[in-house]
Amino acid sequence: MIIASPFPIPYSNLQPVLDWQAAFIEGLMQAQNFQLQMLAAWQWPFASVNQELWDQWVARFGGGVPLDA
């Protein structure tokens, strides 16, 4: 997506460089977004394992069946 500037650029020959820079930064942002989505997807299984281990500990050493609040 190219955003047109309302102000003329005094050195118009820099426009291709600026476009390349904007495309490069946008690609980096998309890659980081993808990494954060993968990290969020990995957190659910670890949270489930942690909850299961906690429930087993409570049942063994806490003296009863864990109640999920």
C-alpha positions as semicolon CSV with decimal commas, in nm:
position;residue;x (nm);y (nm);z (nm)
1;M;0,000;0,000;0,000
2;I;0,150;0,330;-0,106
3;I;0,048;0,637;0,087
4;A;0,061;0,955;-0,117
5;S;0,220;1,243;0,065
6;P;0,036;1,577;0,051
7;F;0,374;1,752;0,057
8;P;0,602;1,732;-0,247
9;I;0,938;1,570;-0,188
10;P;1,216;1,808;-0,287
11;Y;1,437;1,522;-0,404
12;S;1,198;1,302;-0,598
13;N;1,475;1,061;-0,694
14;L;1,473;0,938;-0,332
15;Q;1,117;0,810;-0,364
16;P;1,216;0,456;-0,482
17;V;1,455;0,425;-0,188
18;L;1,185;0,538;0,053
19;D;0,937;0,294;-0,102
20;W;1,187;0,009;-0,067
21;Q;1,252;0,104;0,295
22;A;0,879;0,114;0,372
23;A;0,827;-0,227;0,210
24;F;1,121;-0,373;0,402
25;I;0,993;-0,242;0,736
26;E;0,643;-0,368;0,659
27;G;0,787;-0,715;0,590
28;L;0,971;-0,708;0,922
29;M;0,653;-0,607;1,103
30;Q;0,460;-0,892;0,941
31;A;0,733;-1,139;1,042
32;Q;0,722;-1,016;1,401
33;N;0,343;-1,042;1,402
34;F;0,371;-1,402;1,282
35;Q;0,623;-1,479;1,557
36;L;0,391;-1,336;1,822
37;Q;0,103;-1,545;1,688
38;M;0,318;-1,859;1,710
39;L;0,419;-1,770;2,066
40;A;0,055;-1,721;2,165
41;A;-0,037;-2,058;2,012
42;W;0,238;-2,229;2,215
43;Q;0,117;-2,084;2,543
44;W;-0,212;-2,278;2,558
45;P;-0,053;-2,627;2,574
46;F;0,197;-2,514;2,838
47;A;-0,079;-2,357;3,044
48;S;-0,278;-2,682;3,026
49;V;0,022;-2,889;3,139
50;N;0,090;-2,645;3,422
51;Q;-0,273;-2,664;3,536
52;E;-0,267;-3,046;3,528
53;L;0,054;-3,060;3,733
54;W;-0,091;-2,813;3,982
55;D;-0,410;-3,017;4,014
56;Q;-0,207;-3,334;4,077
57;W;0,002;-3,160;4,341
58;V;-0,306;-3,024;4,518
59;A;-0,474;-3,366;4,510
60;R;-0,162;-3,534;4,654
61;F;-0,031;-3,282;4,905
62;G;-0,317;-3,040;4,950
63;G;-0,552;-3,295;5,095
64;G;-0,827;-3,303;4,841
65;V;-0,963;-3,265;4,495
66;P;-0,879;-2,928;4,334
67;L;-1,172;-2,701;4,269
68;D;-1,149;-2,494;3,956
69;A;-1,261;-2,142;4,032
